[in-house]
Amino acid sequence: MSARITRRAFAVGAAAAPLVGAGAAGPAAAAEETGSPAFRRLADLPANRTAWNAAIPVREEYWRQIGLAGMVVGAHGGYLIAAGGANFPEPALTATRANTLGKIYWADAFVMGPDRTWLDGSLSLPDALAYSACVSTADGVVVIGGEGFRGGPNGATRAPVTKFPDVFRLRYDPGAHRLVREDLPDLPRPMSYAVAALIGKKLYVAEGADFYTLDLARPGDGWRTLPAWPGPARSVAVGAAVGGRFYLLSGRAADADGTWHFYRDAYAYDPRTAAWRTLTDLPWCVTAGLAWPVGDGRHLLLAGGDKDLARWNLIQRQTAAGHKDAVTWIYDHHTGFNGELLLYDTHRDRWRVVGDFPGPSQVTTPAVRWGDDLVIVSGEVRPGIRTPAVWAVRP
């Protein structure tokens, strides 16, 4: 696909109003120690509305949202946008048990208003999309790459999953009750599970062994390739910008034989010098986790990660050997992702634990600043298992 800058609106919804039955907000979670982040639970993510296959009981009374991983999530104009994502919603079937559709990629979109209630209406993306990098900007939520299906929802056992090079801005128009998409130049290559951040008007994206930038003030100039970090190629890393630098943290990569490597290394890129600096290793791997800049432009707050890496490689070996029952048992008895919160001091190059997530830690979901809050929408709490929970964090 060629680089292009076009604008179009899509998925006109009904008049916006609070959505009944979206899930009641839970009690506020008090901080366990002075200075640690305070959590409060917002309304759960609403249920998907698109009944696109008979194996998905969307219209049944018992149909509820089980959660989505890799959603497009961002904030703009006082509204929170959550769209797309992937899960395993077939009744009584999971990621490790044979099912008809496999992993399902969705196109449904949801908008939460400034009063922290979900708005009613049927909104959707033009494509089923998950595992994009998302960056909230003053002009809209920039959505970068991802994977899924053109034209709408489908399952991974029915058709090959496609990686996308698409880059676009997404915003909610409250007057017209619709989502508006503005296309930006395509990535140099299709990618999913990338990380991205904005410094000034420049967007930075890292995935695999590649590092790219796009000047949003001059998008017609297209993407530029920058020198990569002085470490191994990786995917599902964690990234954020703070203090005028882009931080790339953790991630994972697989050998040809299926052995996984989980990284604790960390790097900072300074656009002023066009150079990377190697940082102190993280205390544990935070692949697929979340990172927000907080405070005075000096700190990063991180959540997620998985300390039980031996279990991950055990799953891969048992899967390769065809031991489906063993894999299902390991999945079913996974204890969840790491719940400790890490704070990184960019001046002292130091990590420390500052609290705990109030429930099962949610990963494979973007970290979003919305007003004074940091917001976590849905995501994955164990391998293949999602949650509809939405949390607001006040650091």
mmCIF file of C-alpha atoms in Angstrom:
data_model
loop_
_atom_site.group_PDB
_atom_site.id
_atom_site.type_symbol
_atom_site.label_atom_id
_atom_site.label_comp_id
_atom_site.label_asym_id
_atom_site.label_seq_id
_atom_site.Cartn_x
_atom_site.Cartn_y
_atom_site.Cartn_z
ATOM 1 C CA MET A 1 0.000 0.000 0.000
ATOM 2 C CA SER A 2 1.327 3.420 -0.872
ATOM 3 C CA ALA A 3 1.665 6.278 1.591
ATOM 4 C CA ARG A 4 -1.496 8.314 1.622
ATOM 5 C CA ILE A 5 -3.267 11.015 3.597
ATOM 6 C CA THR A 6 -7.026 10.733 3.302
ATOM 7 C CA ARG A 7 -9.923 11.373 5.612
ATOM 8 C CA ARG A 8 -13.148 9.459 6.066
ATOM 9 C CA ALA A 9 -15.854 8.885 8.616
ATOM 10 C CA PHE A 10 -17.377 5.509 9.379
ATOM 11 C CA ALA A 11 -19.624 3.517 11.712
ATOM 12 C CA VAL A 12 -22.327 6.058 12.457
ATOM 13 C CA GLY A 13 -23.956 5.130 15.772
ATOM 14 C CA ALA A 14 -27.173 5.932 17.561
ATOM 15 C CA ALA A 15 -27.585 9.037 19.705
ATOM 16 C CA ALA A 16 -25.106 8.887 22.545
ATOM 17 C CA ALA A 17 -26.464 8.040 25.979
ATOM 18 C CA PRO A 18 -25.243 6.069 28.982
ATOM 19 C CA LEU A 19 -25.206 2.367 28.167
ATOM 20 C CA VAL A 20 -27.366 0.329 30.517
ATOM 21 C CA GLY A 21 -25.857 -2.920 31.766
ATOM 22 C CA ALA A 22 -22.286 -2.044 30.800
ATOM 23 C CA GLY A 23 -21.055 -3.197 34.175
ATOM 24 C CA ALA A 24 -21.149 -1.413 37.498
ATOM 25 C CA ALA A 25 -18.078 0.386 38.733
ATOM 26 C CA GLY A 26 -16.424 -1.490 41.557
ATOM 27 C CA PRO A 27 -15.238 -0.012 44.851
ATOM 28 C CA ALA A 28 -12.177 2.163 44.893
ATOM 29 C CA ALA A 29 -8.960 0.362 45.702
ATOM 30 C CA ALA A 30 -6.989 2.171 48.380
ATOM 31 C CA ALA A 31 -3.257 2.567 48.025
ATOM 32 C CA GLU A 32 -1.447 0.111 50.258
ATOM 33 C CA GLU A 33 1.342 2.486 51.158
ATOM 34 C CA THR A 34 1.927 6.210 51.072
ATOM 35 C CA GLY A 35 2.984 7.323 47.601
ATOM 36 C CA SER A 36 1.810 4.186 45.800
ATOM 37 C CA PRO A 37 -0.735 4.543 42.970
ATOM 38 C CA ALA A 38 -4.439 4.539 43.866
ATOM 39 C CA PHE A 39 -6.796 2.467 41.689
ATOM 40 C CA ARG A 40 -10.519 2.769 41.097
ATOM 41 C CA ARG A 41 -12.569 0.504 38.878
ATOM 42 C CA LEU A 42 -14.639 2.021 36.098
ATOM 43 C CA ALA A 43 -17.531 0.370 34.239
ATOM 44 C CA ASP A 44 -16.561 -2.897 32.545
ATOM 45 C CA LEU A 45 -16.079 -3.002 28.804
ATOM 46 C CA PRO A 46 -19.481 -3.524 27.098
ATOM 47 C CA ALA A 47 -20.249 -6.763 25.261
ATOM 48 C CA ASN A 48 -19.518 -7.096 21.568
ATOM 49 C CA ARG A 49 -22.619 -6.498 19.453
ATOM 50 C CA THR A 50 -21.777 -7.991 16.061
ATOM 51 C CA ALA A 51 -23.403 -11.404 15.558
ATOM 52 C CA TRP A 52 -21.267 -12.489 12.623
ATOM 53 C CA ASN A 53 -21.123 -16.270 13.146
ATOM 54 C CA ALA A 54 -23.502 -18.875 14.564
ATOM 55 C CA ALA A 55 -20.756 -20.141 16.908
ATOM 56 C CA ILE A 56 -20.770 -16.773 18.717
ATOM 57 C CA PRO A 57 -23.894 -16.473 20.914
ATOM 58 C CA VAL A 58 -24.046 -12.670 20.736
ATOM 59 C CA ARG A 59 -27.834 -12.544 20.934
ATOM 60 C CA GLU A 60 -28.203 -15.002 23.826
ATOM 61 C CA GLU A 61 -29.258 -13.706 27.240
ATOM 62 C CA TYR A 62 -26.097 -15.037 28.826
ATOM 63 C CA TRP A 63 -23.794 -13.261 26.368
ATOM 64 C CA ARG A 64 -21.345 -11.038 28.229
ATOM 65 C CA GLN A 65 -17.997 -9.433 27.519
ATOM 66 C CA ILE A 66 -15.154 -11.773 28.469
ATOM 67 C CA GLY A 67 -12.508 -9.195 27.619
ATOM 68 C CA LEU A 68 -10.288 -8.460 24.650
ATOM 69 C CA ALA A 69 -6.516 -8.423 24.236
ATOM 70 C CA GLY A 70 -4.671 -5.993 22.013
ATOM 71 C CA MET A 71 -7.487 -3.460 21.719
ATOM 72 C CA VAL A 72 -7.044 -0.087 20.033
ATOM 73 C CA VAL A 73 -7.269 2.224 23.061
ATOM 74 C CA GLY A 74 -6.714 5.957 23.359
ATOM 75 C CA ALA A 75 -8.102 9.241 24.640
ATOM 76 C CA HIS A 76 -9.044 12.350 22.682
ATOM 77 C CA GLY A 77 -11.326 15.325 23.252
ATOM 78 C CA GLY A 78 -12.503 14.087 26.630
ATOM 79 C CA TYR A 79 -13.524 10.680 25.271
ATOM 80 C CA LEU A 80 -11.953 7.252 25.722
ATOM 81 C CA ILE A 81 -11.982 5.043 22.612
ATOM 82 C CA ALA A 82 -11.653 1.242 22.823
ATOM 83 C CA ALA A 83 -11.982 -0.819 19.637
ATOM 84 C CA GLY A 84 -11.090 -4.120 18.013
ATOM 85 C CA GLY A 85 -9.141 -6.685 20.004
ATOM 86 C CA ALA A 86 -9.005 -10.475 20.042
ATOM 87 C CA ASN A 87 -10.324 -13.272 22.271
ATOM 88 C CA PHE A 88 -11.676 -16.847 22.451
ATOM 89 C CA PRO A 89 -15.435 -16.465 23.107
ATOM 90 C CA GLU A 90 -16.841 -19.777 21.883
ATOM 91 C CA PRO A 91 -18.867 -21.433 24.686
ATOM 92 C CA ALA A 92 -16.860 -23.795 26.914
ATOM 93 C CA LEU A 93 -13.819 -23.496 24.641
ATOM 94 C CA THR A 94 -10.485 -21.821 25.338
ATOM 95 C CA ALA A 95 -7.209 -21.038 23.620
ATOM 96 C CA THR A 96 -5.962 -24.582 24.268
ATOM 97 C CA ARG A 97 -9.088 -26.563 23.407
ATOM 98 C CA ALA A 98 -10.124 -27.280 19.829
ATOM 99 C CA ASN A 99 -12.726 -24.803 18.610
ATOM 100 C CA THR A 100 -14.445 -23.807 15.391
ATOM 101 C CA LEU A 101 -13.116 -20.312 14.917
ATOM 102 C CA GLY A 102 -9.809 -20.131 16.809
ATOM 103 C CA LYS A 103 -8.711 -16.723 18.033
ATOM 104 C CA ILE A 104 -11.351 -14.200 16.999
ATOM 105 C CA TYR A 105 -10.499 -10.671 15.900
ATOM 106 C CA TRP A 106 -13.229 -8.060 16.376
ATOM 107 C CA ALA A 107 -14.070 -4.689 14.806
ATOM 108 C CA ASP A 108 -16.619 -3.384 17.355
ATOM 109 C CA ALA A 109 -15.787 -0.028 18.941
ATOM 110 C CA PHE A 110 -16.854 1.527 22.257
ATOM 111 C CA VAL A 111 -16.626 5.091 23.542
ATOM 112 C CA MET A 112 -16.632 6.227 27.178
ATOM 113 C CA GLY A 113 -17.753 9.795 27.802
ATOM 114 C CA PRO A 114 -16.258 12.443 30.102
ATOM 115 C CA ASP A 115 -18.651 11.289 32.852
ATOM 116 C CA ARG A 116 -16.949 7.866 32.765
ATOM 117 C CA THR A 117 -19.957 5.994 31.349
ATOM 118 C CA TRP A 118 -20.005 4.026 28.112
ATOM 119 C CA LEU A 119 -22.072 5.608 25.348
ATOM 120 C CA ASP A 120 -24.789 3.668 23.572
ATOM 121 C CA GLY A 121 -24.611 3.102 19.822
ATOM 122 C CA SER A 122 -23.172 0.702 17.270
ATOM 123 C CA LEU A 123 -19.677 1.775 16.277
ATOM 124 C CA SER A 124 -17.021 -0.232 14.500
ATOM 125 C CA LEU A 125 -13.703 -0.105 12.704
ATOM 126 C CA PRO A 126 -13.638 -0.947 8.988
ATOM 127 C CA ASP A 127 -11.328 -3.907 9.727
ATOM 128 C CA ALA A 128 -11.005 -6.418 12.554
ATOM 129 C CA LEU A 129 -7.857 -5.211 14.290
ATOM 130 C CA ALA A 130 -5.715 -6.115 17.316
ATOM 131 C CA TYR A 131 -2.189 -5.663 18.672
ATOM 132 C CA SER A 132 -1.600 -2.216 17.193
ATOM 133 C CA ALA A 133 0.613 0.371 18.850
ATOM 134 C CA CYS A 134 -1.527 3.316 20.014
ATOM 135 C CA VAL A 135 -0.514 6.877 20.864
ATOM 136 C CA SER A 136 -2.970 9.521 22.068
ATOM 137 C CA THR A 137 -2.292 12.969 20.571
ATOM 138 C CA ALA A 138 -3.996 16.358 20.483
ATOM 139 C CA ASP A 139 -5.329 15.502 17.005
ATOM 140 C CA GLY A 140 -6.598 11.992 17.747
ATOM 141 C CA VAL A 141 -5.460 8.501 18.669
ATOM 142 C CA VAL A 142 -2.717 7.352 16.294
ATOM 143 C CA VAL A 143 -3.087 3.632 15.522
ATOM 144 C CA ILE A 144 0.015 1.920 14.136
ATOM 145 C CA GLY A 145 0.034 -1.458 12.405
ATOM 146 C CA GLY A 146 -1.624 -4.435 14.050
ATOM 147 C CA GLU A 147 -3.117 -7.635 12.720
ATOM 148 C CA GLY A 148 -6.493 -9.146 11.963
ATOM 149 C CA PHE A 149 -8.852 -9.307 8.990
ATOM 150 C CA ARG A 150 -9.874 -6.838 6.328
ATOM 151 C CA GLY A 151 -13.563 -6.036 6.224
ATOM 152 C CA GLY A 152 -14.697 -7.283 9.618
ATOM 153 C CA PRO A 153 -14.502 -10.010 12.284
ATOM 154 C CA ASN A 154 -13.227 -13.495 11.610
ATOM 155 C CA GLY A 155 -11.437 -16.398 13.284
ATOM 156 C CA ALA A 156 -7.859 -17.519 12.825
ATOM 157 C CA THR A 157 -8.846 -21.093 11.875
ATOM 158 C CA ARG A 158 -11.096 -19.797 9.073
ATOM 159 C CA ALA A 159 -8.620 -17.505 7.317
ATOM 160 C CA PRO A 160 -4.977 -16.414 7.618
ATOM 161 C CA VAL A 161 -4.431 -13.507 9.991
ATOM 162 C CA THR A 162 -3.022 -10.494 8.155
ATOM 163 C CA LYS A 163 -0.450 -8.055 9.514
ATOM 164 C CA PHE A 164 -1.214 -4.459 8.546
ATOM 165 C CA PRO A 165 1.065 -1.542 7.579
ATOM 166 C CA ASP A 166 -1.795 0.917 8.173
ATOM 167 C CA VAL A 167 -1.323 4.039 10.267
ATOM 168 C CA PHE A 168 -4.250 6.343 11.014
ATOM 169 C CA ARG A 169 -5.686 8.835 13.481
ATOM 170 C CA LEU A 170 -8.942 7.953 15.195
ATOM 171 C CA ARG A 171 -11.247 10.341 17.020
ATOM 172 C CA TYR A 172 -14.842 10.423 18.230
ATOM 173 C CA ASP A 173 -17.188 13.108 16.851
ATOM 174 C CA PRO A 174 -19.818 13.626 19.609
ATOM 175 C CA GLY A 175 -22.009 15.821 17.408
ATOM 176 C CA ALA A 176 -22.384 13.196 14.705
ATOM 177 C CA HIS A 177 -21.979 10.225 17.109
ATOM 178 C CA ARG A 178 -19.416 8.585 14.887
ATOM 179 C CA LEU A 179 -15.749 7.678 14.694
ATOM 180 C CA VAL A 180 -13.595 9.578 12.218
ATOM 181 C CA ARG A 181 -10.484 8.077 10.696
ATOM 182 C CA GLU A 182 -7.697 10.067 9.065
ATOM 183 C CA ASP A 183 -5.167 7.935 7.212
ATOM 184 C CA LEU A 184 -1.444 8.605 7.601
ATOM 185 C CA PRO A 185 1.476 7.163 5.593
ATOM 186 C CA ASP A 186 1.831 3.388 5.817
ATOM 187 C CA LEU A 187 4.641 1.854 7.836
ATOM 188 C CA PRO A 188 7.721 0.706 5.896
ATOM 189 C CA ARG A 189 6.527 -2.852 6.579
ATOM 190 C CA PRO A 190 3.492 -4.536 8.170
ATOM 191 C CA MET A 191 3.919 -5.137 11.893
ATOM 192 C CA SER A 192 2.029 -5.992 15.053
ATOM 193 C CA TYR A 193 3.006 -5.910 18.735
ATOM 194 C CA ALA A 194 5.080 -2.772 18.151
ATOM 195 C CA VAL A 195 5.581 -0.029 20.748
ATOM 196 C CA ALA A 196 5.347 3.681 20.007
ATOM 197 C CA ALA A 197 5.522 7.097 21.637
ATOM 198 C CA LEU A 198 5.364 10.767 20.721
ATOM 199 C CA ILE A 199 8.119 13.314 21.379
ATOM 200 C CA GLY A 200 7.069 16.751 20.270
ATOM 201 C CA LYS A 201 5.438 16.179 16.900
ATOM 202 C CA LYS A 202 7.517 13.131 16.046
ATOM 203 C CA LEU A 203 6.229 9.594 16.392
ATOM 204 C CA TYR A 204 8.704 6.808 17.212
ATOM 205 C CA VAL A 205 7.963 3.114 16.620
ATOM 206 C CA ALA A 206 10.045 0.046 17.522
ATOM 207 C CA GLU A 207 9.450 -3.617 16.646
ATOM 208 C CA GLY A 208 11.641 -6.559 15.709
ATOM 209 C CA ALA A 209 15.012 -5.035 14.848
ATOM 210 C CA ASP A 210 13.529 -1.861 13.352
ATOM 211 C CA PHE A 211 13.160 1.690 14.655
ATOM 212 C CA TYR A 212 11.192 4.273 12.661
ATOM 213 C CA THR A 213 10.004 7.848 13.000
ATOM 214 C CA LEU A 214 7.241 9.924 11.390
ATOM 215 C CA ASP A 215 6.955 13.697 11.745
ATOM 216 C CA LEU A 216 3.244 14.332 12.321
ATOM 217 C CA ALA A 217 3.794 17.994 11.418
ATOM 218 C CA ARG A 218 4.994 16.841 7.961
ATOM 219 C CA PRO A 219 3.390 13.424 7.405
ATOM 220 C CA GLY A 220 3.807 13.692 3.653
ATOM 221 C CA ASP A 221 7.559 13.218 4.139
ATOM 222 C CA GLY A 222 6.828 9.629 5.186
ATOM 223 C CA TRP A 223 8.648 7.354 7.611
ATOM 224 C CA ARG A 224 12.398 7.484 8.259
ATOM 225 C CA THR A 225 14.504 4.570 9.467
ATOM 226 C CA LEU A 226 16.637 5.304 12.535
ATOM 227 C CA PRO A 227 19.526 3.354 14.086
ATOM 228 C CA ALA A 228 18.238 0.490 16.224
ATOM 229 C CA TRP A 229 19.037 -0.007 19.906
ATOM 230 C CA PRO A 230 22.280 -1.847 20.829
ATOM 231 C CA GLY A 231 20.531 -5.067 21.801
ATOM 232 C CA PRO A 232 18.683 -8.070 20.345
ATOM 233 C CA ALA A 233 15.627 -7.818 18.107
ATOM 234 C CA ARG A 234 12.367 -8.191 20.018
ATOM 235 C CA SER A 235 8.603 -8.023 19.911
ATOM 236 C CA VAL A 236 5.901 -7.350 22.524
ATOM 237 C CA ALA A 237 8.228 -4.900 24.252
ATOM 238 C CA VAL A 238 7.183 -1.966 26.424
ATOM 239 C CA GLY A 239 7.766 1.600 25.298
ATOM 240 C CA ALA A 240 7.065 5.161 26.379
ATOM 241 C CA ALA A 241 8.444 8.693 26.099
ATOM 242 C CA VAL A 242 9.484 10.772 29.096
ATOM 243 C CA GLY A 243 11.823 13.735 29.445
ATOM 244 C CA GLY A 244 12.255 14.056 25.690
ATOM 245 C CA ARG A 245 13.570 10.498 25.285
ATOM 246 C CA PHE A 246 12.063 7.271 23.918
ATOM 247 C CA TYR A 247 12.377 4.274 26.250
ATOM 248 C CA LEU A 248 12.384 0.681 24.985
ATOM 249 C CA LEU A 249 12.046 -1.926 27.713
ATOM 250 C CA SER A 250 12.012 -5.721 27.852
ATOM 251 C CA GLY A 251 10.265 -7.808 25.166
ATOM 252 C CA ARG A 252 10.786 -11.314 23.870
ATOM 253 C CA ALA A 253 12.023 -13.251 20.840
ATOM 254 C CA ALA A 254 11.953 -16.887 19.702
ATOM 255 C CA ASP A 255 14.646 -19.081 18.170
ATOM 256 C CA ALA A 256 13.931 -21.247 15.152
ATOM 257 C CA ASP A 257 13.461 -24.262 17.458
ATOM 258 C CA GLY A 258 10.717 -22.451 19.391
ATOM 259 C CA THR A 259 12.791 -21.574 22.457
ATOM 260 C CA TRP A 260 11.799 -18.176 23.806
ATOM 261 C CA HIS A 261 14.104 -15.490 25.136
ATOM 262 C CA PHE A 262 12.654 -12.984 27.590
ATOM 263 C CA TYR A 263 14.586 -9.756 27.966
ATOM 264 C CA ARG A 264 15.121 -7.513 30.974
ATOM 265 C CA ASP A 265 17.345 -5.011 29.186
ATOM 266 C CA ALA A 266 16.348 -1.371 28.701
ATOM 267 C CA TYR A 267 17.407 1.443 26.392
ATOM 268 C CA ALA A 268 16.767 5.177 25.950
ATOM 269 C CA TYR A 269 16.930 7.041 22.625
ATOM 270 C CA ASP A 270 17.678 10.777 22.627
ATOM 271 C CA PRO A 271 16.483 12.477 19.409
ATOM 272 C CA ARG A 272 18.780 15.433 20.072
ATOM 273 C CA THR A 273 21.897 13.287 19.765
ATOM 274 C CA ALA A 274 20.352 10.481 17.656
ATOM 275 C CA ALA A 275 21.979 8.024 20.067
ATOM 276 C CA TRP A 276 20.873 5.179 22.336
ATOM 277 C CA ARG A 277 21.935 4.692 25.954
ATOM 278 C CA THR A 278 21.895 1.326 27.714
ATOM 279 C CA LEU A 279 20.084 1.456 31.058
ATOM 280 C CA THR A 280 20.086 -0.696 34.173
ATOM 281 C CA ASP A 281 18.267 -3.980 33.568
ATOM 282 C CA LEU A 282 14.737 -4.324 34.862
ATOM 283 C CA PRO A 283 14.362 -6.579 37.922
ATOM 284 C CA TRP A 284 12.153 -8.903 35.827
ATOM 285 C CA CYS A 285 10.770 -9.237 32.307
ATOM 286 C CA VAL A 286 7.779 -6.958 31.634
ATOM 287 C CA THR A 287 7.012 -8.103 28.089
ATOM 288 C CA ALA A 288 3.441 -7.212 27.014
ATOM 289 C CA GLY A 289 3.145 -4.936 30.045
ATOM 290 C CA LEU A 290 2.244 -1.255 30.309
ATOM 291 C CA ALA A 291 4.288 1.912 30.823
ATOM 292 C CA TRP A 292 3.214 5.496 31.546
ATOM 293 C CA PRO A 293 5.226 8.667 32.109
ATOM 294 C CA VAL A 294 4.260 10.086 35.507
ATOM 295 C CA GLY A 295 5.106 12.967 37.774
ATOM 296 C CA ASP A 296 7.578 15.639 36.776
ATOM 297 C CA GLY A 297 8.728 14.150 33.476
ATOM 298 C CA ARG A 298 11.317 12.121 35.308
ATOM 299 C CA HIS A 299 9.613 8.807 36.060
ATOM 300 C CA LEU A 300 8.027 5.837 34.295
ATOM 301 C CA LEU A 301 5.407 3.612 35.940
ATOM 302 C CA LEU A 302 5.306 -0.003 34.722
ATOM 303 C CA ALA A 303 2.768 -2.767 35.262
ATOM 304 C CA GLY A 304 2.585 -6.389 34.151
ATOM 305 C CA GLY A 305 5.111 -8.945 33.053
ATOM 306 C CA ASP A 306 5.472 -12.634 33.821
ATOM 307 C CA LYS A 307 7.982 -13.959 36.340
ATOM 308 C CA ASP A 308 7.226 -17.619 35.575
ATOM 309 C CA LEU A 309 9.219 -17.836 32.345
ATOM 310 C CA ALA A 310 10.036 -21.521 32.800
ATOM 311 C CA ARG A 311 6.317 -22.195 32.465
ATOM 312 C CA TRP A 312 6.229 -20.355 29.130
ATOM 313 C CA ASN A 313 8.945 -22.523 27.569
ATOM 314 C CA LEU A 314 7.303 -25.629 29.067
ATOM 315 C CA ILE A 315 4.093 -24.672 27.246
ATOM 316 C CA GLN A 316 6.008 -24.296 23.985
ATOM 317 C CA ARG A 317 7.719 -27.683 24.348
ATOM 318 C CA GLN A 318 4.503 -29.506 25.252
ATOM 319 C CA THR A 319 2.688 -27.818 22.360
ATOM 320 C CA ALA A 320 5.408 -28.844 19.892
ATOM 321 C CA ALA A 321 5.231 -32.421 21.202
ATOM 322 C CA GLY A 322 1.469 -32.528 20.661
ATOM 323 C CA HIS A 323 0.593 -32.953 24.339
ATOM 324 C CA LYS A 324 -2.638 -30.951 24.262
ATOM 325 C CA ASP A 325 -3.911 -32.151 27.630
ATOM 326 C CA ALA A 326 -0.683 -31.092 29.346
ATOM 327 C CA VAL A 327 -0.810 -27.667 27.677
ATOM 328 C CA THR A 328 -4.434 -27.183 28.757
ATOM 329 C CA TRP A 329 -3.546 -28.155 32.334
ATOM 330 C CA ILE A 330 -0.661 -25.662 32.420
ATOM 331 C CA TYR A 331 -2.868 -22.892 31.032
ATOM 332 C CA ASP A 332 -5.678 -23.645 33.464
ATOM 333 C CA HIS A 333 -3.276 -23.532 36.427
ATOM 334 C CA HIS A 334 -1.355 -20.430 35.398
ATOM 335 C CA THR A 335 -1.333 -18.100 38.421
ATOM 336 C CA GLY A 336 -1.565 -14.868 36.453
ATOM 337 C CA PHE A 337 0.839 -12.171 35.423
ATOM 338 C CA ASN A 338 3.040 -10.187 37.773
ATOM 339 C CA GLY A 339 1.068 -7.775 39.941
ATOM 340 C CA GLU A 340 3.887 -5.609 41.291
ATOM 341 C CA LEU A 341 4.224 -2.044 39.987
ATOM 342 C CA LEU A 342 7.659 -0.712 39.079
ATOM 343 C CA LEU A 343 8.778 2.918 39.072
ATOM 344 C CA TYR A 344 11.822 3.931 37.046
ATOM 345 C CA ASP A 345 13.738 7.084 37.926
ATOM 346 C CA THR A 346 15.257 8.317 34.655
ATOM 347 C CA HIS A 347 17.717 10.604 36.482
ATOM 348 C CA ARG A 348 19.078 7.963 38.843
ATOM 349 C CA ASP A 349 18.664 5.012 36.439
ATOM 350 C CA ARG A 350 16.986 3.059 39.229
ATOM 351 C CA TRP A 351 13.987 0.710 39.528
ATOM 352 C CA ARG A 352 11.850 0.205 42.630
ATOM 353 C CA VAL A 353 8.548 -1.459 43.551
ATOM 354 C CA VAL A 354 5.876 1.103 44.489
ATOM 355 C CA GLY A 355 2.709 -0.958 44.938
ATOM 356 C CA ASP A 356 0.549 -3.707 43.540
ATOM 357 C CA PHE A 357 -2.160 -4.054 40.923
ATOM 358 C CA PRO A 358 -5.552 -4.405 42.689
ATOM 359 C CA GLY A 359 -6.485 -7.603 40.847
ATOM 360 C CA PRO A 360 -4.964 -9.904 38.231
ATOM 361 C CA SER A 361 -2.501 -7.771 36.279
ATOM 362 C CA GLN A 362 -3.788 -6.872 32.798
ATOM 363 C CA VAL A 363 -1.341 -7.080 29.868
ATOM 364 C CA THR A 364 -1.439 -6.837 26.052
ATOM 365 C CA THR A 365 -3.409 -3.610 26.296
ATOM 366 C CA PRO A 366 -2.188 -0.038 25.771
ATOM 367 C CA ALA A 367 -1.467 2.317 28.657
ATOM 368 C CA VAL A 368 -3.550 5.478 28.257
ATOM 369 C CA ARG A 369 -3.441 8.861 29.980
ATOM 370 C CA TRP A 370 -6.963 10.278 30.200
ATOM 371 C CA GLY A 371 -7.167 13.566 32.043
ATOM 372 C CA ASP A 372 -5.483 13.091 35.417
ATOM 373 C CA ASP A 373 -5.842 9.302 35.258
ATOM 374 C CA LEU A 374 -3.876 6.479 33.736
ATOM 375 C CA VAL A 375 -6.379 4.028 32.253
ATOM 376 C CA ILE A 376 -6.162 0.279 31.643
ATOM 377 C CA VAL A 377 -8.904 -1.180 29.425
ATOM 378 C CA SER A 378 -9.499 -4.941 29.374
ATOM 379 C CA GLY A 379 -6.515 -7.089 28.320
ATOM 380 C CA GLU A 380 -5.179 -10.504 29.262
ATOM 381 C CA VAL A 381 -4.863 -11.830 32.834
ATOM 382 C CA ARG A 382 -3.588 -15.342 32.037
ATOM 383 C CA PRO A 383 -2.501 -16.936 28.742
ATOM 384 C CA GLY A 384 -5.589 -16.909 26.528
ATOM 385 C CA ILE A 385 -7.809 -15.519 29.321
ATOM 386 C CA ARG A 386 -9.124 -11.949 29.132
ATOM 387 C CA THR A 387 -10.970 -9.619 31.493
ATOM 388 C CA PRO A 388 -13.555 -6.882 30.826
ATOM 389 C CA ALA A 389 -12.261 -4.822 33.784
ATOM 390 C CA VAL A 390 -11.360 -1.167 33.272
ATOM 391 C CA TRP A 391 -9.169 0.583 35.844
ATOM 392 C CA ALA A 392 -8.274 4.223 36.426
ATOM 393 C CA VAL A 393 -4.970 4.795 38.208
ATOM 394 C CA ARG A 394 -4.087 8.027 39.989
ATOM 395 C CA PRO A 395 -0.311 8.041 40.531
#
